mmCIF file of C-alpha atoms in Angstrom:
data_model
loop_
_atom_site.group_PDB
_atom_site.id
_atom_site.type_symbol
_atom_site.label_atom_id
_atom_site.label_comp_id
_atom_site.label_asym_id
_atom_site.label_seq_id
_atom_site.Cartn_x
_atom_site.Cartn_y
_atom_site.Cartn_z
ATOM 1 C CA UNK A 2 62.726 131.880 113.342
ATOM 2 C CA UNK A 3 63.012 130.920 109.800
ATOM 3 C CA UNK A 4 61.868 134.488 108.633
ATOM 4 C CA UNK A 5 64.536 135.977 110.937
ATOM 5 C CA UNK A 6 67.183 133.866 109.757
ATOM 6 C CA UNK A 7 66.376 134.804 106.042
ATOM 7 C CA UNK A 8 66.371 138.359 106.988
ATOM 8 C CA UNK A 9 69.772 138.264 108.541
ATOM 9 C CA UNK A 10 71.073 136.637 105.498
ATOM 10 C CA UNK A 11 69.616 138.794 102.777
ATOM 11 C CA UNK A 12 71.052 142.180 104.172
ATOM 12 C CA UNK A 13 74.784 141.409 103.816
ATOM 13 C CA UNK A 14 74.122 140.032 100.232
ATOM 14 C CA UNK A 15 72.277 143.401 99.344
ATOM 15 C CA UNK A 16 75.046 145.497 101.130
ATOM 16 C CA UNK A 17 77.734 143.575 99.002
ATOM 17 C CA UNK A 18 75.691 144.095 95.851
ATOM 18 C CA UNK A 19 75.397 147.890 96.403
ATOM 19 C CA UNK A 20 79.083 148.047 96.962
ATOM 20 C CA UNK A 21 79.851 146.305 93.798
ATOM 21 C CA UNK A 22 77.438 148.386 91.824
ATOM 22 C CA UNK A 23 79.005 151.690 93.333
ATOM 23 C CA UNK A 24 82.459 150.380 92.482
ATOM 24 C CA UNK A 25 81.641 149.889 88.814
ATOM 25 C CA UNK A 26 79.335 152.957 88.624
ATOM 26 C CA UNK A 27 81.444 155.533 89.940
ATOM 27 C CA UNK A 28 85.090 154.483 89.682
ATOM 28 C CA UNK A 29 86.642 155.084 86.217
ATOM 29 C CA UNK A 30 88.165 152.266 84.225
ATOM 30 C CA UNK A 31 91.855 152.051 84.508
ATOM 31 C CA UNK A 32 93.744 154.466 82.452
ATOM 32 C CA UNK A 33 94.832 153.250 78.939
ATOM 33 C CA UNK A 34 98.591 152.962 78.800
ATOM 34 C CA UNK A 35 100.031 156.020 76.994
ATOM 35 C CA UNK A 36 102.196 155.737 73.737
ATOM 36 C CA UNK A 37 105.418 157.429 73.250
ATOM 37 C CA UNK A 38 107.736 157.409 70.121
ATOM 38 C CA UNK A 39 111.161 158.800 69.456
ATOM 39 C CA UNK A 40 111.687 160.017 65.938
ATOM 40 C CA UNK A 41 114.575 159.119 63.749
ATOM 41 C CA UNK A 42 115.391 159.734 60.084
ATOM 42 C CA UNK A 43 115.948 156.734 57.744
ATOM 43 C CA UNK A 44 116.991 158.914 54.744
ATOM 44 C CA UNK A 45 117.148 162.523 53.778
ATOM 45 C CA UNK A 46 118.795 162.358 50.529
ATOM 46 C CA UNK A 47 116.243 161.255 48.021
ATOM 47 C CA UNK A 48 115.763 163.563 45.012
ATOM 48 C CA UNK A 49 112.532 165.686 44.444
ATOM 49 C CA UNK A 50 111.459 167.902 41.574
ATOM 50 C CA UNK A 51 111.915 171.700 42.021
ATOM 51 C CA UNK A 52 108.202 172.004 43.213
ATOM 52 C CA UNK A 53 108.930 169.508 46.011
ATOM 53 C CA UNK A 54 107.072 166.598 44.509
ATOM 54 C CA UNK A 55 108.842 163.279 44.697
ATOM 55 C CA UNK A 56 105.723 160.857 44.100
ATOM 56 C CA UNK A 57 107.014 158.415 46.712
ATOM 57 C CA UNK A 58 104.731 155.461 47.284
ATOM 58 C CA UNK A 59 104.956 151.697 46.989
ATOM 59 C CA UNK A 60 105.456 151.072 50.768
ATOM 60 C CA UNK A 61 105.764 147.976 52.729
ATOM 61 C CA UNK A 62 107.293 146.900 56.154
ATOM 62 C CA UNK A 63 108.636 143.342 55.604
ATOM 63 C CA UNK A 64 111.706 141.347 56.413
ATOM 64 C CA UNK A 65 113.401 141.412 53.073
ATOM 65 C CA UNK A 66 116.901 139.738 54.065
ATOM 66 C CA UNK A 67 115.487 137.287 56.532
ATOM 67 C CA UNK A 68 117.512 138.552 59.501
ATOM 68 C CA UNK A 69 114.613 138.594 61.717
ATOM 69 C CA UNK A 70 114.249 142.434 61.389
ATOM 70 C CA UNK A 71 111.514 144.341 59.422
ATOM 71 C CA UNK A 72 112.855 146.495 56.484
ATOM 72 C CA UNK A 73 110.989 149.305 54.870
ATOM 73 C CA UNK A 74 110.151 149.462 51.167
ATOM 74 C CA UNK A 75 109.224 152.504 49.181
ATOM 75 C CA UNK A 76 109.622 153.734 45.527
ATOM 76 C CA UNK A 77 109.746 157.133 43.762
ATOM 77 C CA UNK A 78 107.978 157.822 40.290
ATOM 78 C CA UNK A 79 110.544 160.519 39.747
ATOM 79 C CA UNK A 80 113.605 158.239 39.771
ATOM 80 C CA UNK A 81 111.377 155.193 38.631
ATOM 81 C CA UNK A 82 113.321 153.079 41.284
ATOM 82 C CA UNK A 83 112.149 150.859 44.161
ATOM 83 C CA UNK A 84 114.335 150.820 47.282
ATOM 84 C CA UNK A 85 114.467 148.913 50.395
ATOM 85 C CA UNK A 86 116.043 150.027 53.603
ATOM 86 C CA UNK A 87 117.811 147.668 55.794
ATOM 87 C CA UNK A 88 117.155 148.005 59.594
ATOM 88 C CA UNK A 89 120.544 147.979 61.455
ATOM 89 C CA UNK A 90 119.505 150.094 64.469
ATOM 90 C CA UNK A 91 116.999 152.956 65.175
ATOM 91 C CA UNK A 92 119.148 155.567 63.845
ATOM 92 C CA UNK A 93 120.983 153.553 61.122
ATOM 93 C CA UNK A 94 119.198 152.188 58.044
ATOM 94 C CA UNK A 95 121.180 151.091 54.674
ATOM 95 C CA UNK A 96 119.497 151.909 51.397
ATOM 96 C CA UNK A 97 119.393 149.373 48.640
ATOM 97 C CA UNK A 98 117.899 149.274 45.225
ATOM 98 C CA UNK A 99 115.057 146.587 44.374
ATOM 99 C CA UNK A 100 114.774 147.528 40.803
ATOM 100 C CA UNK A 101 113.278 149.933 38.240
ATOM 101 C CA UNK A 102 110.159 150.674 36.236
ATOM 102 C CA UNK A 103 107.602 149.357 38.972
ATOM 103 C CA UNK A 104 104.739 150.893 36.941
ATOM 104 C CA UNK A 105 102.495 151.383 40.060
ATOM 105 C CA UNK A 106 101.136 154.982 40.811
ATOM 106 C CA UNK A 107 101.290 154.193 44.519
ATOM 107 C CA UNK A 108 100.604 150.638 45.472
ATOM 108 C CA UNK A 109 102.721 147.610 46.448
ATOM 109 C CA UNK A 110 102.374 144.232 48.299
ATOM 110 C CA UNK A 111 104.827 141.989 49.833
ATOM 111 C CA UNK A 112 104.281 138.303 49.253
ATOM 112 C CA UNK A 113 106.329 135.249 48.570
ATOM 113 C CA UNK A 114 105.170 134.842 45.146
ATOM 114 C CA UNK A 115 107.225 131.833 43.949
ATOM 115 C CA UNK A 116 107.148 130.194 47.486
ATOM 116 C CA UNK A 117 110.999 129.915 47.833
ATOM 117 C CA UNK A 118 110.955 131.246 51.397
ATOM 118 C CA UNK A 119 112.222 134.895 50.352
ATOM 119 C CA UNK A 120 109.611 137.900 50.323
ATOM 120 C CA UNK A 121 109.059 139.138 47.008
ATOM 121 C CA UNK A 122 107.335 142.384 45.963
ATOM 122 C CA UNK A 123 104.348 142.837 43.577
ATOM 123 C CA UNK A 124 103.665 146.192 41.880
ATOM 124 C CA UNK A 125 101.230 147.057 39.120
ATOM 125 C CA UNK A 126 101.611 144.372 36.330
ATOM 126 C CA UNK A 127 104.999 143.403 37.654
ATOM 127 C CA UNK A 128 106.606 141.538 40.335
ATOM 128 C CA UNK A 129 110.197 141.639 41.659
ATOM 129 C CA UNK A 130 111.593 138.290 42.698
ATOM 130 C CA UNK A 131 113.955 138.264 45.723
ATOM 131 C CA UNK A 132 116.881 136.210 44.554
ATOM 132 C CA UNK A 133 117.916 135.460 48.176
ATOM 133 C CA UNK A 134 120.950 138.038 47.927
ATOM 134 C CA UNK A 135 118.926 141.266 48.456
ATOM 135 C CA UNK A 136 121.864 143.014 50.057
ATOM 136 C CA UNK A 137 124.082 142.223 47.102
ATOM 137 C CA UNK A 138 122.072 142.320 43.978
ATOM 138 C CA UNK A 139 118.925 143.721 42.528
ATOM 139 C CA UNK A 140 115.536 141.626 42.329
ATOM 140 C CA UNK A 141 114.383 139.924 39.151
ATOM 141 C CA UNK A 142 111.780 142.093 37.405
ATOM 142 C CA UNK A 143 109.042 139.973 35.979
ATOM 143 C CA UNK A 144 105.815 140.920 34.079
ATOM 144 C CA UNK A 145 102.556 139.124 34.828
ATOM 145 C CA UNK A 146 100.290 141.519 33.084
ATOM 146 C CA UNK A 147 101.531 143.704 30.187
ATOM 147 C CA UNK A 148 98.279 145.847 30.253
ATOM 148 C CA UNK A 149 98.130 146.141 34.316
ATOM 149 C CA UNK A 150 99.985 149.259 34.808
ATOM 150 C CA UNK A 151 99.432 152.352 36.930
ATOM 151 C CA UNK A 152 97.420 150.764 39.845
ATOM 152 C CA UNK A 153 97.015 153.003 42.801
ATOM 153 C CA UNK A 154 96.305 150.134 45.178
ATOM 154 C CA UNK A 155 97.794 146.617 45.447
ATOM 155 C CA UNK A 156 96.619 144.308 47.939
ATOM 156 C CA UNK A 157 97.637 140.567 48.720
ATOM 157 C CA UNK A 158 94.662 138.472 49.821
ATOM 158 C CA UNK A 159 92.965 135.057 49.256
ATOM 159 C CA UNK A 160 90.280 135.858 46.852
ATOM 160 C CA UNK A 161 89.034 132.531 45.585
ATOM 161 C CA UNK A 162 89.294 130.856 48.952
ATOM 162 C CA UNK A 163 91.866 128.117 47.968
ATOM 163 C CA UNK A 164 94.200 128.931 50.826
ATOM 164 C CA UNK A 165 96.724 130.719 48.708
ATOM 165 C CA UNK A 166 96.958 134.624 48.191
ATOM 166 C CA UNK A 167 96.149 136.318 45.165
ATOM 167 C CA UNK A 168 96.790 140.022 44.163
ATOM 168 C CA UNK A 169 94.009 142.675 43.832
ATOM 169 C CA UNK A 170 94.806 145.807 41.816
ATOM 170 C CA UNK A 171 92.905 148.847 41.451
ATOM 171 C CA UNK A 172 93.411 151.730 38.936
ATOM 172 C CA UNK A 173 91.311 154.554 38.046
ATOM 173 C CA UNK A 174 89.671 155.482 34.686
ATOM 174 C CA UNK A 175 92.816 157.561 33.994
ATOM 175 C CA UNK A 176 95.127 154.576 34.173
ATOM 176 C CA UNK A 177 96.069 151.710 32.136
ATOM 177 C CA UNK A 178 94.345 149.339 34.412
ATOM 178 C CA UNK A 179 90.913 151.284 34.387
ATOM 179 C CA UNK A 180 89.230 149.183 37.088
ATOM 180 C CA UNK A 181 89.417 146.674 40.077
ATOM 181 C CA UNK A 182 91.020 143.369 39.031
ATOM 182 C CA UNK A 183 92.263 140.335 40.937
ATOM 183 C CA UNK A 184 94.873 138.020 39.731
ATOM 184 C CA UNK A 185 95.477 134.171 40.304
ATOM 185 C CA UNK A 186 99.170 133.729 40.371
ATOM 186 C CA UNK A 187 100.185 131.179 37.609
ATOM 187 C CA UNK A 188 101.793 127.786 38.633
ATOM 188 C CA UNK A 189 104.771 129.185 36.878
ATOM 189 C CA UNK A 190 104.687 132.806 38.439
ATOM 190 C CA UNK A 191 106.941 134.008 35.531
ATOM 191 C CA UNK A 192 103.987 133.309 33.080
ATOM 192 C CA UNK A 193 101.077 135.563 32.649
ATOM 193 C CA UNK A 194 98.679 135.554 35.654
ATOM 194 C CA UNK A 195 94.895 134.892 35.228
ATOM 195 C CA UNK A 196 93.006 138.129 35.496
ATOM 196 C CA UNK A 197 89.273 138.593 36.694
ATOM 197 C CA UNK A 198 87.293 141.855 36.628
ATOM 198 C CA UNK A 199 85.434 142.948 39.970
ATOM 199 C CA UNK A 200 84.018 146.387 39.324
ATOM 200 C CA UNK A 201 84.484 150.004 38.727
ATOM 201 C CA UNK A 202 87.276 151.848 40.449
ATOM 202 C CA UNK A 203 87.914 155.097 42.121
ATOM 203 C CA UNK A 204 91.270 156.929 42.624
ATOM 204 C CA UNK A 205 92.315 155.082 45.616
ATOM 205 C CA UNK A 206 90.446 152.880 48.322
ATOM 206 C CA UNK A 207 91.472 149.124 48.860
ATOM 207 C CA UNK A 208 94.772 149.590 50.823
ATOM 208 C CA UNK A 209 96.025 148.851 53.269
ATOM 209 C CA UNK A 210 93.577 146.009 54.040
ATOM 210 C CA UNK A 211 90.235 146.490 52.241
ATOM 211 C CA UNK A 212 90.063 142.979 51.000
ATOM 212 C CA UNK A 213 88.432 140.758 53.725
ATOM 213 C CA UNK A 214 85.120 139.071 54.494
ATOM 214 C CA UNK A 215 82.558 141.497 55.152
ATOM 215 C CA UNK A 216 79.224 139.521 55.384
ATOM 216 C CA UNK A 217 80.492 136.542 57.235
ATOM 217 C CA UNK A 218 80.153 134.037 54.379
ATOM 218 C CA UNK A 219 83.870 133.040 54.344
ATOM 219 C CA UNK A 220 84.854 134.799 51.053
ATOM 220 C CA UNK A 221 87.041 137.884 50.722
ATOM 221 C CA UNK A 222 84.988 141.031 49.728
ATOM 222 C CA UNK A 223 86.415 144.259 48.519
ATOM 223 C CA UNK A 224 85.613 147.704 49.981
ATOM 224 C CA UNK A 225 85.636 150.852 47.674
ATOM 225 C CA UNK A 226 84.794 153.921 49.591
ATOM 226 C CA UNK A 227 81.042 154.197 49.069
ATOM 227 C CA UNK A 228 80.666 150.745 47.533
ATOM 228 C CA UNK A 229 81.549 147.176 48.758
ATOM 229 C CA UNK A 230 81.826 144.192 46.331
ATOM 230 C CA UNK A 231 80.277 141.010 47.530
ATOM 231 C CA UNK A 232 82.156 137.927 46.411
ATOM 232 C CA UNK A 233 79.552 135.563 45.248
ATOM 233 C CA UNK A 234 81.482 132.764 43.543
ATOM 234 C CA UNK A 235 85.102 132.336 44.598
ATOM 235 C CA UNK A 236 86.095 135.705 42.791
ATOM 236 C CA UNK A 237 84.087 134.807 39.681
ATOM 237 C CA UNK A 238 81.078 136.650 40.323
ATOM 238 C CA UNK A 239 80.560 139.955 42.205
ATOM 239 C CA UNK A 240 77.613 142.096 43.568
ATOM 240 C CA UNK A 241 78.173 145.846 44.057
ATOM 241 C CA UNK A 242 76.487 147.352 47.203
ATOM 242 C CA UNK A 243 76.617 151.068 47.027
ATOM 243 C CA UNK A 244 75.574 151.810 50.551
ATOM 244 C CA UNK A 245 78.804 152.948 52.409
ATOM 245 C CA UNK A 246 78.372 156.509 53.686
ATOM 246 C CA UNK A 247 81.883 157.639 52.910
ATOM 247 C CA UNK A 248 84.069 159.081 50.048
ATOM 248 C CA UNK A 249 84.190 162.693 48.902
ATOM 249 C CA UNK A 250 85.397 164.182 45.710
ATOM 250 C CA UNK A 251 88.894 165.670 45.974
ATOM 251 C CA UNK A 252 91.396 167.016 43.483
ATOM 252 C CA UNK A 253 92.257 163.604 42.314
ATOM 253 C CA UNK A 254 88.830 162.159 42.537
ATOM 254 C CA UNK A 255 87.452 160.102 45.436
ATOM 255 C CA UNK A 256 90.164 158.474 47.556
ATOM 256 C CA UNK A 257 90.135 156.736 50.964
ATOM 257 C CA UNK A 258 92.316 154.268 52.668
ATOM 258 C CA UNK A 259 90.555 151.362 54.109
ATOM 259 C CA UNK A 260 90.979 148.252 56.321
ATOM 260 C CA UNK A 261 88.579 145.498 57.380
ATOM 261 C CA UNK A 262 89.120 144.113 60.771
ATOM 262 C CA UNK A 263 87.539 142.967 63.986
ATOM 263 C CA UNK A 264 88.125 146.473 65.648
ATOM 264 C CA UNK A 265 85.776 145.747 68.394
ATOM 265 C CA UNK A 266 87.115 142.312 69.204
ATOM 266 C CA UNK A 267 83.565 140.866 69.057
ATOM 267 C CA UNK A 268 84.196 138.343 66.216
ATOM 268 C CA UNK A 269 82.552 140.663 63.677
ATOM 269 C CA UNK A 270 84.421 142.643 61.033
ATOM 270 C CA UNK A 271 84.083 146.475 60.691
ATOM 271 C CA UNK A 272 85.682 148.943 58.206
ATOM 272 C CA UNK A 273 88.120 151.536 59.406
ATOM 273 C CA UNK A 274 88.389 154.225 56.649
ATOM 274 C CA UNK A 275 90.071 157.515 56.314
ATOM 275 C CA UNK A 276 89.659 160.350 53.737
ATOM 276 C CA UNK A 277 92.681 160.838 51.501
ATOM 277 C CA UNK A 278 93.929 163.378 49.022
ATOM 278 C CA UNK A 279 91.610 165.854 50.478
ATOM 279 C CA UNK A 280 91.617 168.727 52.826
ATOM 280 C CA UNK A 281 89.482 168.246 56.299
ATOM 281 C CA UNK A 282 89.889 164.432 56.172
ATOM 282 C CA UNK A 283 87.958 162.408 58.498
ATOM 283 C CA UNK A 284 88.633 158.857 59.691
ATOM 284 C CA UNK A 285 85.572 156.703 60.704
ATOM 285 C CA UNK A 286 84.528 153.156 61.863
ATOM 286 C CA UNK A 287 81.904 151.590 59.887
ATOM 287 C CA UNK A 288 79.863 148.583 61.406
ATOM 288 C CA UNK A 289 77.092 146.744 59.847
ATOM 289 C CA UNK A 290 74.371 146.183 62.431
ATOM 290 C CA UNK A 291 73.010 143.019 60.687
ATOM 291 C CA UNK A 292 76.574 141.763 59.995
ATOM 292 C CA UNK A 293 75.612 141.319 56.338
ATOM 293 C CA UNK A 294 76.781 144.677 55.069
ATOM 294 C CA UNK A 295 73.055 145.740 54.118
ATOM 295 C CA UNK A 296 73.420 148.739 56.257
ATOM 296 C CA UNK A 297 75.947 150.622 58.033
ATOM 297 C CA UNK A 298 76.378 152.782 61.051
ATOM 298 C CA UNK A 299 79.244 155.359 60.949
ATOM 299 C CA UNK A 300 81.379 156.386 64.167
ATOM 300 C CA UNK A 301 83.615 159.285 63.643
ATOM 301 C CA UNK A 302 86.908 159.163 65.577
ATOM 302 C CA UNK A 303 87.649 162.288 67.708
ATOM 303 C CA UNK A 304 89.416 165.058 66.162
ATOM 304 C CA UNK A 305 90.373 168.328 68.143
ATOM 305 C CA UNK A 306 91.348 170.175 64.994
ATOM 306 C CA UNK A 307 90.778 170.462 61.060
ATOM 307 C CA UNK A 308 92.981 167.585 59.546
ATOM 308 C CA UNK A 309 94.749 167.633 56.124
ATOM 309 C CA UNK A 310 94.940 164.737 53.935
ATOM 310 C CA UNK A 311 95.307 161.261 55.587
ATOM 311 C CA UNK A 312 96.586 159.304 53.068
ATOM 312 C CA UNK A 313 97.700 156.564 55.546
ATOM 313 C CA UNK A 314 96.215 154.020 57.766
ATOM 314 C CA UNK A 315 97.633 151.413 59.968
ATOM 315 C CA UNK A 316 95.844 149.264 62.739
ATOM 316 C CA UNK A 317 98.047 147.771 65.669
ATOM 317 C CA UNK A 318 97.914 147.337 69.283
ATOM 318 C CA UNK A 319 100.513 150.184 69.986
ATOM 319 C CA UNK A 320 100.225 150.165 73.890
ATOM 320 C CA UNK A 321 100.073 146.426 74.388
ATOM 321 C CA UNK A 322 96.734 146.590 76.195
ATOM 322 C CA UNK A 323 95.274 143.792 73.891
ATOM 323 C CA UNK A 324 92.980 146.185 72.021
ATOM 324 C CA UNK A 325 93.507 147.252 68.347
ATOM 325 C CA UNK A 326 94.431 151.081 67.860
ATOM 326 C CA UNK A 327 94.389 153.187 64.798
ATOM 327 C CA UNK A 328 97.136 155.277 63.104
ATOM 328 C CA UNK A 329 97.397 157.623 60.574
ATOM 329 C CA UNK A 330 99.508 160.784 59.474
ATOM 330 C CA UNK A 331 98.849 164.012 57.596
ATOM 331 C CA UNK A 332 100.630 164.861 54.284
ATOM 332 C CA UNK A 333 102.604 168.295 53.940
ATOM 333 C CA UNK A 334 100.501 168.850 50.906
ATOM 334 C CA UNK A 335 96.691 169.378 51.303
ATOM 335 C CA UNK A 336 96.657 170.831 54.723
ATOM 336 C CA UNK A 337 94.024 173.429 55.607
ATOM 337 C CA UNK A 338 94.887 177.159 54.892
ATOM 338 C CA UNK A 339 97.225 178.487 57.720
ATOM 339 C CA UNK A 340 98.568 175.108 58.771
ATOM 340 C CA UNK A 341 102.174 174.090 58.346
ATOM 341 C CA UNK A 342 102.282 171.442 61.069
ATOM 342 C CA UNK A 343 101.301 167.919 59.637
ATOM 343 C CA UNK A 344 100.801 165.510 62.439
ATOM 344 C CA UNK A 345 100.932 161.707 63.335
ATOM 345 C CA UNK A 346 98.094 160.448 65.172
ATOM 346 C CA UNK A 347 97.116 157.243 67.031
ATOM 347 C CA UNK A 348 93.676 156.849 68.219
ATOM 348 C CA UNK A 349 93.953 154.562 71.364
ATOM 349 C CA UNK A 350 91.251 152.033 71.666
ATOM 350 C CA UNK A 351 89.704 152.299 75.355
ATOM 351 C CA UNK A 352 87.178 149.552 74.919
ATOM 352 C CA UNK A 353 83.473 149.484 74.309
ATOM 353 C CA UNK A 354 83.931 151.357 70.927
ATOM 354 C CA UNK A 355 85.590 154.496 72.547
ATOM 355 C CA UNK A 356 88.840 155.766 71.084
ATOM 356 C CA UNK A 357 91.137 158.686 72.357
ATOM 357 C CA UNK A 358 93.006 161.078 69.926
ATOM 358 C CA UNK A 359 97.016 161.062 70.776
ATOM 359 C CA UNK A 360 99.319 163.216 68.589
ATOM 360 C CA UNK A 361 102.482 161.196 68.755
ATOM 361 C CA UNK A 362 104.618 163.379 66.322
ATOM 362 C CA UNK A 363 104.285 167.130 65.662
ATOM 363 C CA UNK A 364 107.552 168.139 63.993
ATOM 364 C CA UNK A 365 106.711 169.664 60.626
ATOM 365 C CA UNK A 366 107.408 166.429 58.769
ATOM 366 C CA UNK A 367 104.185 165.113 56.716
ATOM 367 C CA UNK A 368 103.843 161.299 55.957
ATOM 368 C CA UNK A 369 102.168 159.239 53.556
ATOM 369 C CA UNK A 370 101.382 155.356 53.499
ATOM 370 C CA UNK A 371 102.284 154.881 57.037
ATOM 371 C CA UNK A 372 103.333 151.305 58.113
ATOM 372 C CA UNK A 373 103.116 149.586 61.514
ATOM 373 C CA UNK A 374 105.334 146.664 62.677
ATOM 374 C CA UNK A 375 107.709 145.578 65.388
ATOM 375 C CA UNK A 376 110.773 146.656 63.502
ATOM 376 C CA UNK A 377 113.309 146.381 66.373
ATOM 377 C CA UNK A 378 111.852 143.073 67.751
ATOM 378 C CA UNK A 379 111.407 144.472 71.285
ATOM 379 C CA UNK A 380 107.714 143.550 71.509
ATOM 380 C CA UNK A 381 106.057 146.750 70.629
ATOM 381 C CA UNK A 382 104.834 148.414 67.261
ATOM 382 C CA UNK A 383 106.754 150.860 65.668
ATOM 383 C CA UNK A 384 105.946 153.140 62.645
ATOM 384 C CA UNK A 385 107.632 153.858 59.305
ATOM 385 C CA UNK A 386 106.549 156.318 56.751
ATOM 386 C CA UNK A 387 107.722 159.052 54.312
ATOM 387 C CA UNK A 388 106.716 162.049 52.556
ATOM 388 C CA UNK A 389 104.968 161.793 49.004
ATOM 389 C CA UNK A 390 106.436 165.282 48.443
ATOM 390 C CA UNK A 391 107.434 168.023 50.585
ATOM 391 C CA UNK A 392 106.937 171.797 51.323
ATOM 392 C CA UNK A 393 109.778 174.262 51.863
ATOM 393 C CA UNK A 394 108.607 174.990 55.499
ATOM 394 C CA UNK A 395 109.215 171.351 56.695
ATOM 395 C CA UNK A 396 111.698 170.632 59.280
ATOM 396 C CA UNK A 397 114.423 169.841 56.631
ATOM 397 C CA UNK A 398 113.779 173.214 54.556
ATOM 398 C CA UNK A 399 111.863 171.196 52.076
ATOM 399 C CA UNK A 400 114.223 168.178 51.686
ATOM 400 C CA UNK A 401 112.675 164.825 51.297
ATOM 401 C CA UNK A 402 112.569 162.448 54.264
ATOM 402 C CA UNK A 403 111.954 158.929 55.212
ATOM 403 C CA UNK A 404 111.008 158.416 58.918
ATOM 404 C CA UNK A 405 111.176 155.913 61.689
ATOM 405 C CA UNK A 406 109.083 156.146 64.943
ATOM 406 C CA UNK A 407 110.447 154.003 67.497
ATOM 407 C CA UNK A 408 107.834 152.975 70.055
ATOM 408 C CA UNK A 409 109.591 153.205 73.505
ATOM 409 C CA UNK A 410 107.036 151.297 75.415
ATOM 410 C CA UNK A 411 109.376 148.280 75.918
ATOM 411 C CA UNK A 412 112.615 150.289 76.294
#
């Protein structure tokens, strides 16, 4: 009788188990929520050189005027002017001037340098102090390193582990900076900042978020395409590990965009990296199997066509499913031969290391230094970007454009 009773109990359990296995084996995961964006022009009146080059960089997405809405910052080397755009509505942005002579090639970081509650803007060797009246007057221009000009990348991060953010600059051998340096902001931020050498530079690499802990020791490291610099002593000593399988020589040298982040939501930082300033750009995720950065596995994200230059990278949860997605856009310059349709792409994170390519804008408008944030405060991530330069075939017949992609998820 005991044997019969045991047999009767086992059969239903096995049946239930087989049904569960069948359900998980043959039924697909719930579809990943789609993403849809509506395009708006923020500005179409900025000047360009006759060849279409505007050299517009220095981008940030930050609340400049403390109205609870994100504003867009950008600057142009041709005008030597730094601008910020005040968000009023999706199709209505007001342009203001931050100041002039920002000295950066491309980079800028937003940080409250003097800790007065107003966001300031840090460029290469100079910073702009928000006076608290940004809609009515220019920012104060303050030099922190008279020999720190022409940086391609500027990143705000806590390098020495003291709980306060520092500034990391990178400028290649053709610039005044000629290397990777980090700066300790002086107690009086109007004075000269302490400057520390990290290592040799390339054309571009550490923006938007290439300064963070790679090996899990609690200190912020720095990634530079084929090399990462291990922070060994509160930013005072560095070891260069030239073991990252990424970075190609382009017309301006080796250039990538990089972000260190827990892209898999497993407690381990990986590196998301895209080629930049080169045709046939790739975008990859680099994971360290040992968690120490001693070796790397490279996963290429899916691409259904040959890309141009991806001089833009942003990480955000664009469809509000709790997973981090990846966004980039192609420039109008450096497209493969025959292509005149730069695209804006989001790779949706499907979980388990899988990503799907989604073209969210295909309107003959190239982009450069894309930024993501909840601009309109509706609970989803929007996108701001602009062209570096333009081509005569673009949607505005060669005119310069600053662009806002409104995420319609929470409309």
